[in-house]
Amino acid sequence: PVRGSELCLSVFDALGNPVQIADDVLIYDATGRHPAPSAAAEIAAAGKRVTFVARDPSIAPEMEHHSSITYRKAFAEHNVHVLLEHELVSVSAQDGRRLAVLRHLLTGRELSTTHSQIIVEHGTIPVNGLFDELRLLSVNDGATEIASLIGPAPLRERAPNGFELHRIGDAVSSRSVHAAMLDALRLGLQF
Ligand SMILES: Cc1cc2nc3c(=O)[nH]c(=O)nc-3n(C[C@H](O)[C@H](O)[C@H](O)COP(=O)(O)OP(=O)(O)OC[C@H]3O[C@@H](n4cnc5c(N)ncnc54)[C@H](O)[C@@H]3O)c2cc1C
C-alpha cells in the first residue's frame, strides 16, 4: 500500500541477506508485531544507524510485555531513533538515496526524511497457487469447518476416498508462529 514500494525492502529481504543493509536505514512498522522491531534490533546491533517509524503509539503493542520491553531495551542500547504514530505515505529516489514522506496520524502533518534504505513491514499475503490447484481435486474443496477443529476427535466421518485439503498458519493470513502451531495441532488431533 506504500507509493514507491518497489524502492523498499521487506523485513524478509533485509534479514535474509544482511550484507545488503546500508549504514542508515528507516524501518517502518505497520503491524505492531515481531518482524519490524526484531529487524531493527538486529540491524542496529550490527552497528547501522536505524530510525524506527510505527503507526502505533508504542513499540510492538501487539506483543506480550516481555517482548516489547526487550525490544525497547535493545533500541535504547543501540540508539535507535523512534518516531511513533506516523504512517509511511510514499518513497521516492533522490540522489541515490530514498526520500520518505511520513504523515502524523493525529495531526495529518507531513514530514520528509532521507535514508540509504527503507525497510517495510506490512504483514504478508499468502502465495495461493498450489492451494488453488489442489483445491479442485480435494474432497472438501479446501474448506476447513472451524467447528470441526474443536472438541474430542474425531468429530466427523472421513471421506472414504480422495484427500482433504486444509490451510494453516500464514497460508490463511499473516500471523505468528503460535497461530500456525495451534492450527496444526488442532487439525492433527482431528486426524
Ligand atoms: C523478521 C520476522 C520476525 C518474526 N518474528 C516472529 C516471532 O518472534 N514470533 C512469532 O510468533 N512470529 C514471528 N514472525 C512471524 C512468523 O515467522 C510466521 O507467522 C510463521 O513463520 C508462519 O508459519 P507458517 O508455517 O504458516 O509459514 P512459514 O514459516 O512461512 O512456512 C511455510 C514454508 O513452506 C514453504 N513453501 C512455500 N511454498 C511451497 C511449495 N510450493 N512447496 C514446498 N514448500 C513450500 C516455504 O519455503 C516455508 O518454508 C516473524 C516474521 C518475520 C518475517
Short mmCIF file of C-alpha atoms and ligand atoms in Angstrom, two decimals:
data_model
loop_
_atom_site.label_atom_id
_atom_site.label_comp_id
_atom_site.label_asym_id
_atom_site.label_seq_id
_atom_site.Cartn_x
_atom_site.Cartn_y
_atom_site.Cartn_z
CA PRO A 1 0.00 0.00 0.00
CA VAL A 2 3.02 2.37 0.08
CA ARG A 3 3.64 4.51 -3.01
CA GLY A 4 7.17 3.69 -4.21
CA SER A 5 7.18 0.28 -2.50
CA GLU A 6 9.37 -1.08 -5.32
CA LEU A 7 12.15 1.11 -3.86
CA CYS A 8 11.83 -0.55 -0.43
CA LEU A 9 12.98 -3.83 1.09
CA SER A 10 10.73 -6.09 3.17
CA VAL A 11 11.91 -7.49 6.53
CA PHE A 12 12.23 -10.88 4.79
CA ASP A 13 14.64 -9.30 2.24
CA ALA A 14 16.54 -7.44 4.93
CA LEU A 15 17.14 -10.32 7.33
CA GLY A 16 17.59 -12.90 4.58
CA ASN A 17 20.63 -11.06 3.24
CA PRO A 18 22.18 -8.88 5.97
CA VAL A 19 25.19 -7.80 3.84
CA GLN A 20 22.91 -5.69 1.66
CA ILE A 21 21.87 -3.49 4.58
CA ALA A 22 23.10 0.09 4.26
CA ASP A 23 24.54 2.23 7.08
CA ASP A 24 21.46 4.41 7.52
CA VAL A 25 18.03 2.74 7.33
CA LEU A 26 14.43 3.63 8.12
CA ILE A 27 12.31 0.67 9.26
CA TYR A 28 8.55 1.16 9.03
CA ASP A 29 6.21 -0.95 11.13
CA ALA A 30 2.54 -1.16 10.12
CA THR A 31 1.65 -4.30 12.15
CA GLY A 32 2.94 -3.82 15.74
CA ARG A 33 4.20 -7.40 15.79
CA HIS A 34 7.65 -9.05 15.95
CA PRO A 35 9.10 -8.62 12.43
CA ALA A 36 9.89 -4.87 12.33
CA PRO A 37 11.30 -4.39 15.86
CA SER A 38 13.32 -7.63 15.62
CA ALA A 39 14.78 -6.46 12.29
CA ALA A 40 15.51 -3.02 13.79
CA ALA A 41 17.21 -4.51 16.87
CA GLU A 42 19.30 -6.88 14.72
CA ILE A 43 20.39 -4.20 12.25
CA ALA A 44 21.15 -1.63 14.97
CA ALA A 45 23.21 -4.22 16.90
CA ALA A 46 25.29 -4.66 13.70
CA GLY A 47 26.32 -1.00 14.02
CA LYS A 48 23.92 0.57 11.48
CA ARG A 49 22.02 3.82 12.10
CA VAL A 50 18.33 2.91 12.46
CA THR A 51 15.20 5.06 12.50
CA PHE A 52 12.12 3.10 13.59
CA VAL A 53 8.78 4.53 12.45
CA ALA A 54 5.48 2.96 13.58
CA ARG A 55 1.77 3.62 13.11
CA ASP A 56 1.12 2.61 16.70
CA PRO A 57 1.53 4.86 19.76
CA SER A 58 4.06 2.41 21.29
CA ILE A 59 6.68 -0.15 20.17
CA ALA A 60 5.34 -3.65 19.39
CA PRO A 61 1.93 -3.16 21.08
CA GLU A 62 0.59 -6.46 19.68
CA MET A 63 3.26 -8.36 21.57
CA GLU A 64 3.28 -9.51 25.19
CA HIS A 65 5.03 -7.23 27.73
CA HIS A 66 8.29 -9.21 27.98
CA SER A 67 8.79 -8.97 24.21
CA SER A 68 8.05 -5.27 23.87
CA ILE A 69 10.30 -4.37 26.83
CA THR A 70 13.12 -6.47 25.30
CA TYR A 71 12.81 -4.50 22.06
CA ARG A 72 12.68 -1.17 23.90
CA LYS A 73 15.83 -2.08 25.80
CA ALA A 74 17.65 -3.09 22.59
CA PHE A 75 16.53 0.16 20.92
CA ALA A 76 17.86 2.21 23.85
CA GLU A 77 21.16 0.29 23.93
CA HIS A 78 21.78 0.82 20.22
CA ASN A 79 20.43 4.40 19.95
CA VAL A 80 17.54 3.55 17.61
CA HIS A 81 15.68 6.76 16.79
CA VAL A 82 11.93 6.16 17.31
CA LEU A 83 9.07 8.04 15.65
CA LEU A 84 5.56 6.84 16.63
CA GLU A 85 2.05 7.48 15.26
CA HIS A 86 3.32 8.15 11.74
CA GLU A 87 2.38 6.37 8.53
CA LEU A 88 4.62 5.98 5.52
CA VAL A 89 2.92 7.76 2.63
CA SER A 90 5.47 7.43 -0.19
CA VAL A 91 9.05 6.66 -1.07
CA SER A 92 10.98 8.14 -4.00
CA ALA A 93 14.58 8.11 -5.24
CA GLN A 94 16.72 11.19 -4.64
CA ASP A 95 20.44 11.41 -5.41
CA GLY A 96 20.92 7.67 -4.94
CA ARG A 97 19.06 7.75 -1.59
CA ARG A 98 15.43 7.27 -0.57
CA LEU A 99 13.15 10.15 0.31
CA ALA A 100 10.33 9.02 2.62
CA VAL A 101 7.22 11.13 3.24
CA LEU A 102 5.66 10.42 6.64
CA ARG A 103 2.28 11.63 7.91
CA HIS A 104 1.38 12.11 11.58
CA LEU A 105 -1.80 10.10 12.14
CA LEU A 106 -3.43 12.58 14.54
CA THR A 107 -2.49 15.93 13.03
CA GLY A 108 -2.06 14.97 9.35
CA ARG A 109 1.19 16.96 9.32
CA GLU A 110 3.70 15.58 6.81
CA LEU A 111 7.47 15.45 7.07
CA SER A 112 10.19 14.26 4.73
CA THR A 113 13.27 12.30 5.69
CA THR A 114 16.11 10.81 3.64
CA HIS A 115 17.84 7.45 4.22
CA SER A 116 20.00 4.99 2.31
CA GLN A 117 17.31 2.28 2.57
CA ILE A 118 13.68 1.91 3.62
CA ILE A 119 12.56 -1.43 5.07
CA VAL A 120 8.81 -2.02 5.31
CA GLU A 121 6.83 -4.47 7.44
CA HIS A 122 3.22 -4.65 6.29
CA GLY A 123 2.49 -8.34 7.01
CA THR A 124 2.39 -10.93 4.23
CA ILE A 125 -0.06 -12.12 1.58
CA PRO A 126 -0.29 -15.92 1.08
CA VAL A 127 1.07 -17.42 -2.16
CA ASN A 128 -2.02 -19.42 -3.13
CA GLY A 129 -1.08 -21.09 -6.44
CA LEU A 130 -0.52 -24.63 -5.14
CA PHE A 131 -3.56 -24.47 -2.86
CA ASP A 132 -5.83 -23.31 -5.70
CA GLU A 133 -4.64 -26.17 -7.94
CA LEU A 134 -5.11 -28.85 -5.26
CA ARG A 135 -8.42 -27.43 -4.12
CA LEU A 136 -10.22 -28.62 -7.25
CA LEU A 137 -9.03 -32.20 -6.56
CA SER A 138 -9.80 -32.32 -2.82
CA VAL A 139 -12.95 -33.82 -1.30
CA ASN A 140 -13.58 -30.78 0.94
CA ASP A 141 -12.89 -28.09 -1.69
CA GLY A 142 -10.09 -26.80 0.57
CA ALA A 143 -12.58 -25.63 3.20
CA THR A 144 -11.93 -26.17 6.93
CA GLU A 145 -15.02 -26.10 9.14
CA ILE A 146 -13.87 -24.29 12.25
CA ALA A 147 -16.40 -26.19 14.40
CA SER A 148 -14.78 -29.47 13.37
CA LEU A 149 -11.46 -28.39 14.90
CA ILE A 150 -12.85 -28.04 18.41
CA GLY A 151 -13.71 -30.89 20.77
CA PRO A 152 -12.72 -34.56 21.05
CA ALA A 153 -11.56 -36.41 17.92
CA PRO A 154 -12.95 -37.49 15.58
CA LEU A 155 -15.84 -35.07 15.24
CA ARG A 156 -16.81 -36.21 11.76
CA GLU A 157 -16.59 -39.06 9.30
CA ARG A 158 -13.66 -39.19 6.92
CA ALA A 159 -14.43 -39.38 3.20
CA PRO A 160 -13.81 -42.99 2.04
CA ASN A 161 -11.82 -41.85 -1.00
CA GLY A 162 -9.69 -38.87 -2.01
CA PHE A 163 -7.96 -36.37 0.24
CA GLU A 164 -8.91 -33.36 2.33
CA LEU A 165 -7.05 -30.09 1.88
CA HIS A 166 -6.57 -27.58 4.73
CA ARG A 167 -4.76 -24.29 5.03
CA ILE A 168 -2.99 -23.35 8.26
CA GLY A 169 -0.73 -20.62 9.62
CA ASP A 170 0.32 -17.73 7.42
CA ALA A 171 -1.23 -19.50 4.42
CA VAL A 172 -4.55 -18.33 5.90
CA SER A 173 -3.38 -14.85 6.86
CA SER A 174 -0.27 -13.12 8.17
CA ARG A 175 0.01 -14.10 11.86
CA SER A 176 2.58 -15.74 14.18
CA VAL A 177 4.42 -19.00 14.90
CA HIS A 178 1.97 -19.67 17.74
CA ALA A 179 -1.08 -19.35 15.48
CA ALA A 180 0.48 -21.67 12.87
CA MET A 181 1.30 -24.31 15.51
CA LEU A 182 -2.14 -24.11 17.13
CA ASP A 183 -3.84 -24.53 13.72
CA ALA A 184 -1.62 -27.56 13.01
CA LEU A 185 -2.21 -29.10 16.45
CA ARG A 186 -5.99 -28.75 16.23
CA LEU A 187 -6.06 -30.20 12.75
CA GLY A 188 -3.69 -33.04 13.69
CA LEU A 189 -5.85 -34.02 16.68
CA GLN A 190 -8.85 -34.47 14.38
CA PHE A 191 -6.93 -36.89 12.17
C1 LIG B 1 11.51 -10.92 10.58
C2 LIG B 1 10.38 -11.73 11.16
C3 LIG B 1 10.34 -11.95 12.51
C4 LIG B 1 9.30 -12.71 13.05
N1 LIG B 1 9.32 -12.93 14.39
C5 LIG B 1 8.35 -13.69 14.92
C6 LIG B 1 8.41 -14.01 16.32
O1 LIG B 1 9.35 -13.63 17.05
N2 LIG B 1 7.38 -14.76 16.84
C7 LIG B 1 6.35 -15.20 16.06
O2 LIG B 1 5.45 -15.88 16.59
N3 LIG B 1 6.27 -14.94 14.74
C8 LIG B 1 7.25 -14.18 14.15
N4 LIG B 1 7.19 -13.91 12.80
C9 LIG B 1 6.05 -14.44 12.00
C10 LIG B 1 6.27 -15.95 11.74
O3 LIG B 1 7.54 -16.13 11.12
C11 LIG B 1 5.18 -16.51 10.82
O4 LIG B 1 3.89 -16.16 11.30
C12 LIG B 1 5.28 -18.05 10.81
O5 LIG B 1 6.56 -18.43 10.32
C13 LIG B 1 4.17 -18.69 9.95
O6 LIG B 1 4.41 -20.10 9.91
P1 LIG B 1 3.91 -20.96 8.70
O7 LIG B 1 4.36 -22.37 8.97
O8 LIG B 1 2.44 -20.75 8.49
O9 LIG B 1 4.62 -20.40 7.39
P2 LIG B 1 6.18 -20.31 7.04
O10 LIG B 1 7.03 -20.26 8.28
O11 LIG B 1 6.29 -19.20 6.04
O12 LIG B 1 6.48 -21.72 6.35
C14 LIG B 1 5.99 -22.04 5.06
C15 LIG B 1 7.04 -22.94 4.41
O13 LIG B 1 6.52 -23.51 3.21
C16 LIG B 1 7.50 -23.43 2.19
N5 LIG B 1 6.81 -23.44 0.91
C17 LIG B 1 6.06 -22.45 0.34
N6 LIG B 1 5.56 -22.87 -0.83
C18 LIG B 1 5.97 -24.13 -1.03
C19 LIG B 1 5.78 -25.12 -2.05
N7 LIG B 1 5.03 -24.86 -3.13
N8 LIG B 1 6.37 -26.33 -1.90
C20 LIG B 1 7.10 -26.61 -0.81
N9 LIG B 1 7.33 -25.73 0.20
C21 LIG B 1 6.77 -24.52 0.09
C22 LIG B 1 8.24 -22.14 2.48
O14 LIG B 1 9.53 -22.14 1.89
C23 LIG B 1 8.31 -22.15 4.00
O15 LIG B 1 9.43 -22.86 4.50
C24 LIG B 1 8.24 -13.19 12.21
C25 LIG B 1 8.28 -12.96 10.84
C26 LIG B 1 9.35 -12.25 10.31
C27 LIG B 1 9.37 -12.03 8.83
#
